[in-house]
Coordinates of C-alpha atoms and ligand atoms in Angstrom, one line a residue:
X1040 CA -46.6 -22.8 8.3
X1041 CA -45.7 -19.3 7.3
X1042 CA -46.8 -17.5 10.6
X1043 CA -42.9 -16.8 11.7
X1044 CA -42.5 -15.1 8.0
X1045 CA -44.0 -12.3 9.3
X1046 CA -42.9 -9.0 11.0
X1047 CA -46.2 -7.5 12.6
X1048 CA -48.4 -7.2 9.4
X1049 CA -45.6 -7.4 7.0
X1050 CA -44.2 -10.4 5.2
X1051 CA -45.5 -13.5 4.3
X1052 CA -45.7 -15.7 1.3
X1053 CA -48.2 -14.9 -1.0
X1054 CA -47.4 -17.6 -3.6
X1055 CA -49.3 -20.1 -6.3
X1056 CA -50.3 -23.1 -4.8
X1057 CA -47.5 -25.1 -7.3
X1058 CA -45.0 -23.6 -5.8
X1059 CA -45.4 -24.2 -1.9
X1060 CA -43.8 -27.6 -2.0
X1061 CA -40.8 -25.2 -3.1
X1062 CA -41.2 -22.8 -0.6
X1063 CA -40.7 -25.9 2.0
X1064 CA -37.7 -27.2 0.6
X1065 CA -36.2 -24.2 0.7
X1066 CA -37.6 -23.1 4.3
X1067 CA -36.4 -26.6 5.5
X1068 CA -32.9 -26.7 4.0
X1069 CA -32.5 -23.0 5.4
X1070 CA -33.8 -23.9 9.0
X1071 CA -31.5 -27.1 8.9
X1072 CA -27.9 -24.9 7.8
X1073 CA -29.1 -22.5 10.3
X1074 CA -29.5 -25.2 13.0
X1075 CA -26.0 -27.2 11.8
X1076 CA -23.1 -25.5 14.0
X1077 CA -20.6 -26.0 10.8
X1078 CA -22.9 -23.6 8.0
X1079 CA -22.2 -20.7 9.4
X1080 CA -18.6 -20.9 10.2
X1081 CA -17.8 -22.6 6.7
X1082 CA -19.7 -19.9 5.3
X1083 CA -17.6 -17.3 6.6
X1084 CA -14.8 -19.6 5.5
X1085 CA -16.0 -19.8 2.1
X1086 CA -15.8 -15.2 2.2
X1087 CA -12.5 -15.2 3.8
X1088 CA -10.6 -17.0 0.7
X1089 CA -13.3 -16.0 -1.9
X1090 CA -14.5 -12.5 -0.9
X1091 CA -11.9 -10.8 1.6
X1092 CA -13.9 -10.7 4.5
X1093 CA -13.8 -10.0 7.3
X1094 CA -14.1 -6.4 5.5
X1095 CA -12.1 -3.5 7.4
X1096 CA -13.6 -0.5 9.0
X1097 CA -11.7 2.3 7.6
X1098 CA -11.5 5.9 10.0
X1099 CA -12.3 8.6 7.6
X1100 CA -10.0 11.0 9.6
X1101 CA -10.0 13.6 6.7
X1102 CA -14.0 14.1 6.4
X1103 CA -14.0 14.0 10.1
X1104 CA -12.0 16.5 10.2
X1105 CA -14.1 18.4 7.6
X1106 CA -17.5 18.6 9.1
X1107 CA -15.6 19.0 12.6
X1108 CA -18.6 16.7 14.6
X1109 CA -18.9 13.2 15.1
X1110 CA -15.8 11.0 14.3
X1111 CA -16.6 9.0 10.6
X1112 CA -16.2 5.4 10.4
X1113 CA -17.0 3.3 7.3
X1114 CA -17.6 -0.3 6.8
X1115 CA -16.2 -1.5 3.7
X1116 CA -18.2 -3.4 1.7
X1117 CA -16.8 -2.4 -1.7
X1118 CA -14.1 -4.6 -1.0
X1119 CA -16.0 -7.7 -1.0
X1120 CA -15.4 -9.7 -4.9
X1121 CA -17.4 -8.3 -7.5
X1122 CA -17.7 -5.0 -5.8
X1123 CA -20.3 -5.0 -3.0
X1124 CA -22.3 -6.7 -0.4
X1125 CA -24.2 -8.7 -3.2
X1126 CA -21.5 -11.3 -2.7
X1127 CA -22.6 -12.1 0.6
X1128 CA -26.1 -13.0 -0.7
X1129 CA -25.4 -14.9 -3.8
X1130 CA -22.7 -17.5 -2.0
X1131 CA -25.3 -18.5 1.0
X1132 CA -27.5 -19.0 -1.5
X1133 CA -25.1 -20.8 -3.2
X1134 CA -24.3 -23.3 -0.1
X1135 CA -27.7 -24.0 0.2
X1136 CA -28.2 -24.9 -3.5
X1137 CA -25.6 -27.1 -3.1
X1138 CA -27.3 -28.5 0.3
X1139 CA -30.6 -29.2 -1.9
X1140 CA -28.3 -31.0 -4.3
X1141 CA -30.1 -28.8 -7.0
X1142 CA -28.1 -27.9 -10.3
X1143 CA -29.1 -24.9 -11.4
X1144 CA -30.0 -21.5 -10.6
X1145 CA -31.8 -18.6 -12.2
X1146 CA -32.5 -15.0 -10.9
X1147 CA -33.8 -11.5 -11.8
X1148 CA -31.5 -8.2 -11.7
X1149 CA -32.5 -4.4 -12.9
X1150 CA -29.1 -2.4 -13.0
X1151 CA -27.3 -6.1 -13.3
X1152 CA -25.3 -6.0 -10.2
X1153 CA -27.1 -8.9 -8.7
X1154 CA -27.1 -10.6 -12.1
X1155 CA -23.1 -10.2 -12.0
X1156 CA -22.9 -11.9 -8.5
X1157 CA -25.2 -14.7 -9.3
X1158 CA -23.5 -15.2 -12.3
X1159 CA -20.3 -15.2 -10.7
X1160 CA -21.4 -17.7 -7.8
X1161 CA -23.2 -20.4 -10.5
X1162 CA -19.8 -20.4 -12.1
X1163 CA -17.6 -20.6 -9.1
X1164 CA -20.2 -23.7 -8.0
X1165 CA -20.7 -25.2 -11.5
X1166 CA -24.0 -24.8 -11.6
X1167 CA -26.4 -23.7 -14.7
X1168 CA -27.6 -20.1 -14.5
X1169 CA -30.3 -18.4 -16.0
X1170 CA -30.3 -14.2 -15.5
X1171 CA -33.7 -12.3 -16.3
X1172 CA -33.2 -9.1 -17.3
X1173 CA -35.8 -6.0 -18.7
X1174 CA -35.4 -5.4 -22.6
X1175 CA -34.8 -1.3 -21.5
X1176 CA -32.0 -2.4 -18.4
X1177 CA -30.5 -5.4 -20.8
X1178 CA -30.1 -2.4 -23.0
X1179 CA -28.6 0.6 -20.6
X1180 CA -26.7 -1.8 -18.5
X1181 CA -24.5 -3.8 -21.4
X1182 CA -21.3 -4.1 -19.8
X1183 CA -22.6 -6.1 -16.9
X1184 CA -24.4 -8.5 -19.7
X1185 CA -20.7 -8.6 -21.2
X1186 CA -20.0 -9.8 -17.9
X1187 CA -22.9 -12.2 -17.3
X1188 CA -22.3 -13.8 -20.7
X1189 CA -18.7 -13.9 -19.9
X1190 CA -19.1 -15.9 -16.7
X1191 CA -21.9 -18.6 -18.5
X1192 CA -24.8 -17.2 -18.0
X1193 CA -27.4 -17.0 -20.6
X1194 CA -29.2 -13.5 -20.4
X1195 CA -33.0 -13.5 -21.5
X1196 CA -34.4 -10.3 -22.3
X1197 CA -38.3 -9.5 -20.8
X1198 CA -40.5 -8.3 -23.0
X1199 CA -43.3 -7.8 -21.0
X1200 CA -44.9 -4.5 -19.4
X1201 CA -42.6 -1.7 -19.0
X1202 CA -39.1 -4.1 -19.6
X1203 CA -37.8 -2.9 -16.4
X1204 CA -37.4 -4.8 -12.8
X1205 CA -40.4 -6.3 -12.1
X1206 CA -41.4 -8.0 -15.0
X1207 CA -38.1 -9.8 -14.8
X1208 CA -39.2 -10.6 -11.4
X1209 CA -42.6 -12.1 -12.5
X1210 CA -40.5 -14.0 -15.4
X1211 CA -38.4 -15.0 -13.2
X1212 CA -41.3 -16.5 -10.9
X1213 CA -42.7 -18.1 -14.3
X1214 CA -39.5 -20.6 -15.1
X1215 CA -39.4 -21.3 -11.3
X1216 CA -42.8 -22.4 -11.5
X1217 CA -41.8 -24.9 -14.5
X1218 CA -38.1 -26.1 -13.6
X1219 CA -38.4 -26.3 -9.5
X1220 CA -37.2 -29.5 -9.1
X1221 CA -34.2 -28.7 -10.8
X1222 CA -33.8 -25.0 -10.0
X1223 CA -33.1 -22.6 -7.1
X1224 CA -34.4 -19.1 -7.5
X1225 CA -31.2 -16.5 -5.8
X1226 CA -33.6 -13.6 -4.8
X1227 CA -30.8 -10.0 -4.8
X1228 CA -32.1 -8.8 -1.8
X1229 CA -34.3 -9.1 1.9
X1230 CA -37.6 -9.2 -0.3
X1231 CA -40.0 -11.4 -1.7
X1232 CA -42.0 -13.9 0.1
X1233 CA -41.1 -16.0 3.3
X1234 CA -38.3 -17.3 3.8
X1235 CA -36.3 -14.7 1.6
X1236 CA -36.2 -12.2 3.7
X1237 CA -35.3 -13.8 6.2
X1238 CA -32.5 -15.6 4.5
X1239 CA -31.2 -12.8 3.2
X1240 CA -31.0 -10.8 6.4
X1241 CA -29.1 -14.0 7.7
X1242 CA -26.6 -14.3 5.0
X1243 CA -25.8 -10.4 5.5
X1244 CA -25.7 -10.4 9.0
X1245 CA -22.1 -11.4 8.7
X1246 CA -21.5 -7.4 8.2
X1247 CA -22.9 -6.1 11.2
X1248 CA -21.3 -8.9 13.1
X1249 CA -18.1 -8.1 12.0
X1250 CA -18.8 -4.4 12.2
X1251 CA -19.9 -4.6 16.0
X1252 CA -16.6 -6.2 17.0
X1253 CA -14.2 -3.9 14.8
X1254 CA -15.7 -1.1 15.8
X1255 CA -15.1 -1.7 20.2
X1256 CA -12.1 -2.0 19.0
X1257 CA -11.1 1.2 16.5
X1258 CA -13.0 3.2 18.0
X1259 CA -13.3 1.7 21.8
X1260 CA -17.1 2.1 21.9
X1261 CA -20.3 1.1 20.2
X1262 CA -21.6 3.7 17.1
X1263 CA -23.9 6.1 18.2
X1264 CA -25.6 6.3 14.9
X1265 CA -25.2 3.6 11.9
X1266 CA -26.2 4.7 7.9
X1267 CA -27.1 2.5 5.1
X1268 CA -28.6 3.0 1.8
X1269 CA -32.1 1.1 1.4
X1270 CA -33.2 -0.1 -1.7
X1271 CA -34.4 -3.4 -1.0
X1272 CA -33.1 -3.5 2.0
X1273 CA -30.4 -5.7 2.2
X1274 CA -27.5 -4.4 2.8
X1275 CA -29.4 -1.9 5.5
X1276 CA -30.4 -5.3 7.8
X1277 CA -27.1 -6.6 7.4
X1278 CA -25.4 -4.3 9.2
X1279 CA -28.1 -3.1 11.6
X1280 CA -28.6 -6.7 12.8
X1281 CA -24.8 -6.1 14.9
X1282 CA -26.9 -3.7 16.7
X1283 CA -30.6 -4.3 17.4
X1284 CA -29.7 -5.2 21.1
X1285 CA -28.1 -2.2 21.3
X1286 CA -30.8 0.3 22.6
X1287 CA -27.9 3.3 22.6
X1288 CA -27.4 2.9 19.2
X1289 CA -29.4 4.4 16.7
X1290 CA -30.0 3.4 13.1
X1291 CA -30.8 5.0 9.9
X1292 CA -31.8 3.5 6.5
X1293 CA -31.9 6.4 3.2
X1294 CA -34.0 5.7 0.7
X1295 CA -33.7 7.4 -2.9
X1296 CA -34.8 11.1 -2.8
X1297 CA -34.1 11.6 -6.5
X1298 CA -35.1 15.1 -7.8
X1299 CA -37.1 15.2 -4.3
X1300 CA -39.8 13.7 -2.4
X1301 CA -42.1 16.3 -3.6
X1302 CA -41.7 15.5 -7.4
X1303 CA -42.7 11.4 -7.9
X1304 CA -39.6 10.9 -9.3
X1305 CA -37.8 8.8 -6.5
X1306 CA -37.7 5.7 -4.8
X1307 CA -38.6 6.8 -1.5
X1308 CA -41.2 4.1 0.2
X1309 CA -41.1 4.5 3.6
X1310 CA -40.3 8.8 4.0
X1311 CA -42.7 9.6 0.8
X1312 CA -46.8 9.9 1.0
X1313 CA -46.3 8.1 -2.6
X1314 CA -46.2 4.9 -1.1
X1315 CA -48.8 2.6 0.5
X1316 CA -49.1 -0.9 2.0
X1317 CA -50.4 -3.7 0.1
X1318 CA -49.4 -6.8 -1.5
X1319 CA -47.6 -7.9 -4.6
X1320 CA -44.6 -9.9 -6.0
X1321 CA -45.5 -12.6 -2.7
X1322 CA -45.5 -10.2 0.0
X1323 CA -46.8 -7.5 1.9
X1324 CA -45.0 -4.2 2.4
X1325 CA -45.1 -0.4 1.8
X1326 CA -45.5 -0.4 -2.5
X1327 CA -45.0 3.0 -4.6
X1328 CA -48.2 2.7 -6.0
X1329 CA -51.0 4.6 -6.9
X1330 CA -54.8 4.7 -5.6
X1331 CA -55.2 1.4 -8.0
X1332 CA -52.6 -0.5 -6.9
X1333 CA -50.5 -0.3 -9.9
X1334 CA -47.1 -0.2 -9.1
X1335 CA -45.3 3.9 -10.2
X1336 CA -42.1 4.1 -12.3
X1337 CA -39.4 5.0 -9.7
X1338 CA -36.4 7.4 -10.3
X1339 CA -32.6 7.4 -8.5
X1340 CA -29.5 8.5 -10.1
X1341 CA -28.5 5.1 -8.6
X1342 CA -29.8 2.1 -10.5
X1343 CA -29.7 -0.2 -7.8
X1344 CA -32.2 1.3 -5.5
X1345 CA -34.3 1.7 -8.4
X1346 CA -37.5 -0.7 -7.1
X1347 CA -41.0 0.1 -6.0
X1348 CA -41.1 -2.3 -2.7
X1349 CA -38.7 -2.6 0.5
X1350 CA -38.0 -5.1 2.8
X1351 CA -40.9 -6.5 5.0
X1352 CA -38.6 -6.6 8.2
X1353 CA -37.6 -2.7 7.6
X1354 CA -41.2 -1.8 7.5
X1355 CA -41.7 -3.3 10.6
X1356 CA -39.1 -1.3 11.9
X1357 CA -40.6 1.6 10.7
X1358 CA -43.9 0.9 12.2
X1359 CA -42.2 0.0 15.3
X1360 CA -39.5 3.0 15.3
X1361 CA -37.0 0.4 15.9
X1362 CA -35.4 2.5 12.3
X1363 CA -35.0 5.8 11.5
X1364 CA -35.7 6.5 7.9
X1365 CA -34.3 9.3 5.8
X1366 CA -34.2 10.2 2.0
X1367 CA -31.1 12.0 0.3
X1368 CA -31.7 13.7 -3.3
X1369 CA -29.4 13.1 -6.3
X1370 CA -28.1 16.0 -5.9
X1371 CA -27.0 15.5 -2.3
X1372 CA -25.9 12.0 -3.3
X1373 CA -23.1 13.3 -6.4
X1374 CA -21.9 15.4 -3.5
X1375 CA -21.4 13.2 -1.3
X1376 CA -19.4 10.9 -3.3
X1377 CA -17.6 13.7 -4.6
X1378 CA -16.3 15.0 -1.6
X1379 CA -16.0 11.4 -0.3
X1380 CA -13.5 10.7 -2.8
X1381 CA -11.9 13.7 -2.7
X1382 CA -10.8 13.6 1.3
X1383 CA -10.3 10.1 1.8
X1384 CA -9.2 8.3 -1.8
X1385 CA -12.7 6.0 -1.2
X1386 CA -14.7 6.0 -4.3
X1387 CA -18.5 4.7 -2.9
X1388 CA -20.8 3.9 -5.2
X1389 CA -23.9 6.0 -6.2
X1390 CA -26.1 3.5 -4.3
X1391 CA -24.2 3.8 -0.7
X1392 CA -23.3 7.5 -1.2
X1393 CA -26.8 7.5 0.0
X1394 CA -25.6 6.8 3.1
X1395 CA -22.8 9.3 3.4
X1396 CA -24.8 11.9 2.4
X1397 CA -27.4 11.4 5.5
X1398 CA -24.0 11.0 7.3
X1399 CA -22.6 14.4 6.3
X1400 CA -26.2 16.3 7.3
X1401 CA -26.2 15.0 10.5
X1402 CA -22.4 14.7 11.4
X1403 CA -21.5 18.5 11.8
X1404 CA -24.0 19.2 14.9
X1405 CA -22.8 16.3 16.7
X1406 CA -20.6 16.2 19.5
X1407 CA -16.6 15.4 19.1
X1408 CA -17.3 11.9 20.9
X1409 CA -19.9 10.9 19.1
X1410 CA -19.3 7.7 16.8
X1411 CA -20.9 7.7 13.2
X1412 CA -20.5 4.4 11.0
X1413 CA -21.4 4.1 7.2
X1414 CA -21.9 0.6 5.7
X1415 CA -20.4 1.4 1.8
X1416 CA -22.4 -1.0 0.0
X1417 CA -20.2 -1.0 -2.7
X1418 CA -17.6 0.6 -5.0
X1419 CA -18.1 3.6 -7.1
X1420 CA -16.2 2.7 -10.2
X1421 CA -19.2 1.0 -11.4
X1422 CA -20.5 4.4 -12.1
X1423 CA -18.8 5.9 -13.9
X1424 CA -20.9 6.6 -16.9
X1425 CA -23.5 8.0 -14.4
X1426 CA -21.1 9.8 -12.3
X1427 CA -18.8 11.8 -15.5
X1428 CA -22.4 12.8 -16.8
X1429 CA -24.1 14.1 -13.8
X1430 CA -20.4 16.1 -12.9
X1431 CA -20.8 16.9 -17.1
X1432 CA -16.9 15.8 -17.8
X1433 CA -16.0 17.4 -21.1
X1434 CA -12.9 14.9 -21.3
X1435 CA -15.7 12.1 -20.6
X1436 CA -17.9 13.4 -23.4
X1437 CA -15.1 13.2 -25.8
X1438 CA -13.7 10.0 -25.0
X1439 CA -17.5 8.9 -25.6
X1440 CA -17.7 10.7 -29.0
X1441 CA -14.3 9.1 -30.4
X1442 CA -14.5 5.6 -29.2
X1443 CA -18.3 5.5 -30.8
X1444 CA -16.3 7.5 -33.9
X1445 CA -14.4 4.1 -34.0
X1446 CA -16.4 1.4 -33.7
X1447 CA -18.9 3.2 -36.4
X1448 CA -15.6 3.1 -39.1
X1449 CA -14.6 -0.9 -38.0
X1450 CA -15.8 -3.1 -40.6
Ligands
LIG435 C1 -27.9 -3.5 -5.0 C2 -27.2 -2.5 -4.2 C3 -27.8 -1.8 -3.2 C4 -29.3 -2.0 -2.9 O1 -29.7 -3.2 -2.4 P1 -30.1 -3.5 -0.8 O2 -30.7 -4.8 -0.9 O3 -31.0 -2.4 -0.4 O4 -28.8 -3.5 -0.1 C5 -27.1 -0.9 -2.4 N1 -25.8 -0.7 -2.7 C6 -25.1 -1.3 -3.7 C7 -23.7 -1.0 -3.9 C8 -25.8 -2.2 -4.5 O5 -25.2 -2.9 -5.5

């Protein structure tokens, strides 16, 4: 039954036995939305009054101007509710929970972006939610557990392993296992085992559909070359699937260079010799991993791309060249989002300034005709811990110092 969840070798649904009957449910309420000619279009009814799509494409005229090569165009993401594509995941999901007539739904999040969105979806829907979390990100990320909590979730804390991702992941997969009757599982992003992927490449493809009509029509003729940031992957498909029939258009996904590809500490799967095939967490893709198959700490400046696997249906791509795949350094990254905000008033966030800073290598040698368009993932304001520390703002520090100064003398 799981033959069309793969992409060449990759894919697939590696899962416990107790769980297939699941995995059905969920393929067969999926294949049924997909088939019914109303899902999508009250789908992209449901974003219009809850998310502000269709999302604009915004001409960066001013960095265009600045590398004096191929005219910038950005698809904006950021402006979707809670701050990024995420959205765009969590409510299909959230459509199909409510097609399964199932009340309650639980997921995993590292940097808690996706636990935000989930959160945020479970209470717009009513439904019961359930966000796994490491012990070390429940710690560095508090103000989305503020926000979590806020919106009625109850945040549990994993103890296990290394407190990070992917034992909340493998938690996770444990309450699915003993609540699936009841529960959906909202997987953040175009991983996991069949029919996640897939489904979550659907559910995004809403960008690159709207992309590939906005953009005949700004800039009167198809991109020449299309950015995204890949962590998982997600956000990547969703905008190249407006163009995979479009053989003069060429695509590129950048991965996490962090200090450099040359130093283990980044999250680069598919441009780094660090990384090798093999299967875990129900599927098969390229793994940062070592000789063992243990799975290697990873390092980004942006939490978010922080994760040792990558989407099945992008590894194809690389196998097939369909994708070209790149890796920008946290260095290049700050920059990027530096200058990004400076010229144009956009502030990206550390996750898609990935993309821009691919972008702004490439965009100077190109011609004057050439079209370049960057999905921005998300918004940048998010960052701003990470941001005012790697730029070492002395105000920042302060500001830091005193409000900890007042909390510590509050009874
Ligand atoms: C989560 C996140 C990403 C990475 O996820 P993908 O599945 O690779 O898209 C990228 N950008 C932003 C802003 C994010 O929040």
């Amino acid at each position: 039954m799981f033959e069309n969840g793969y992409y060449g070798q990759f894919g697939g649904a590696y899962i416990p036995e107790i769980l297939v009957a699941t995995f059905q449910q969920l393929e067969a309420a999926f294949n049924q939305a997909k088939n019914d000619p109303t899902f999508f279009p009250e789908y992209e009814a449901l974003m219009a009054s809850y998310s502000c799509r269709p999302t604009p494409i915004t001409y960066a005229e001013n960095l265009t101007n600045h590398f004096g090569g191929a005219r910038i165009y950005v698809k904006r993401e950021d402006l979707n509710h809670t701050g990024a594509h995420k959205a765009n995941n969590v409510m299909g999901q959230g459509l199909l929970v409510k097609r399964m007539g199932k009340k309650r739904v639980i997921a995993e999040t590292g940097a808690g972006q996706h636990g935000v969105a989930t959160a945020t979806m479970a209470a717009r829907f009513g439904l019961e939610c359930t966000i796994y979390m490491g012990e070390v990100d429940v710690a560095r990320q508090r103000p989305n557990v503020f926000w979590m909590e806020r919106l009625g979730a109850k945040v549990v804390p994993v103890t296990d392993g290394s407190r990070t991702l992917k034992d909340a992941i493998n938690e996770a997969f444990r309450d699915w296992v003993n609540n699936m009757d009841t529960t959906h599982y909202v997987l953040g992003t175009a991983c996991g085992p069949h029919p996640f992927p897939e489904m979550v490449q659907y559910f995004q493809s809403i960008i690159g559909k709207e992309a590939r009509k906005q953009i005949l029509q700004i800039a009167g003729k198809l991109p020449d070359h299309v950015y995204a940031v890949v962590g998982g992957g997600s956000n990547a498909l969703g905008i190249f699937s407006g163009f995979l029939n479009d053989s003069g258009v060429e695509l590129v996904g950048v991965e996490g260079g962090g200090k450099g590809l040359d130093t283990k500490q980044h999250a680069s799967r598919l441009c780094s010799d660090d990384a090798s095939i093999g299967v875990a967490q129900g599927y098969k893709t390229y793994f940062l991993q070592n000789a063992d198959g243990q799975m290697c700490e990873t390092h980004s400046v942006a939490a978010g791309i922080d994760y040792v696997g990558v989407s099945p249906i992008l590894s194809h791509y690389h196998e097939t060249g369909k994708v070209r795949f790149e890796a920008a350094t946290d260095k290049e990254v700050v920059e990027a989002l530096t200058l990004t905000v400076r010229k144009e008033g956009i502030i990206p966030a550390l996750e898609s300034s990935h993309a821009f800073a691919q972008a702004f290598k490439e965009a100077p040698s190109m011609s004057k005709d050439s079209v370049i368009l960057i999905n921005q993932s998300g918004r940048g304001d998010k960052d701003i811990f990470t941001v005012a520390d790697a730029l070492d703002d002395p105000s920042w520090r302060q500001f830091i110092i005193a409000k900890a100064e007042e909390y510590r003398a509050r009874k």
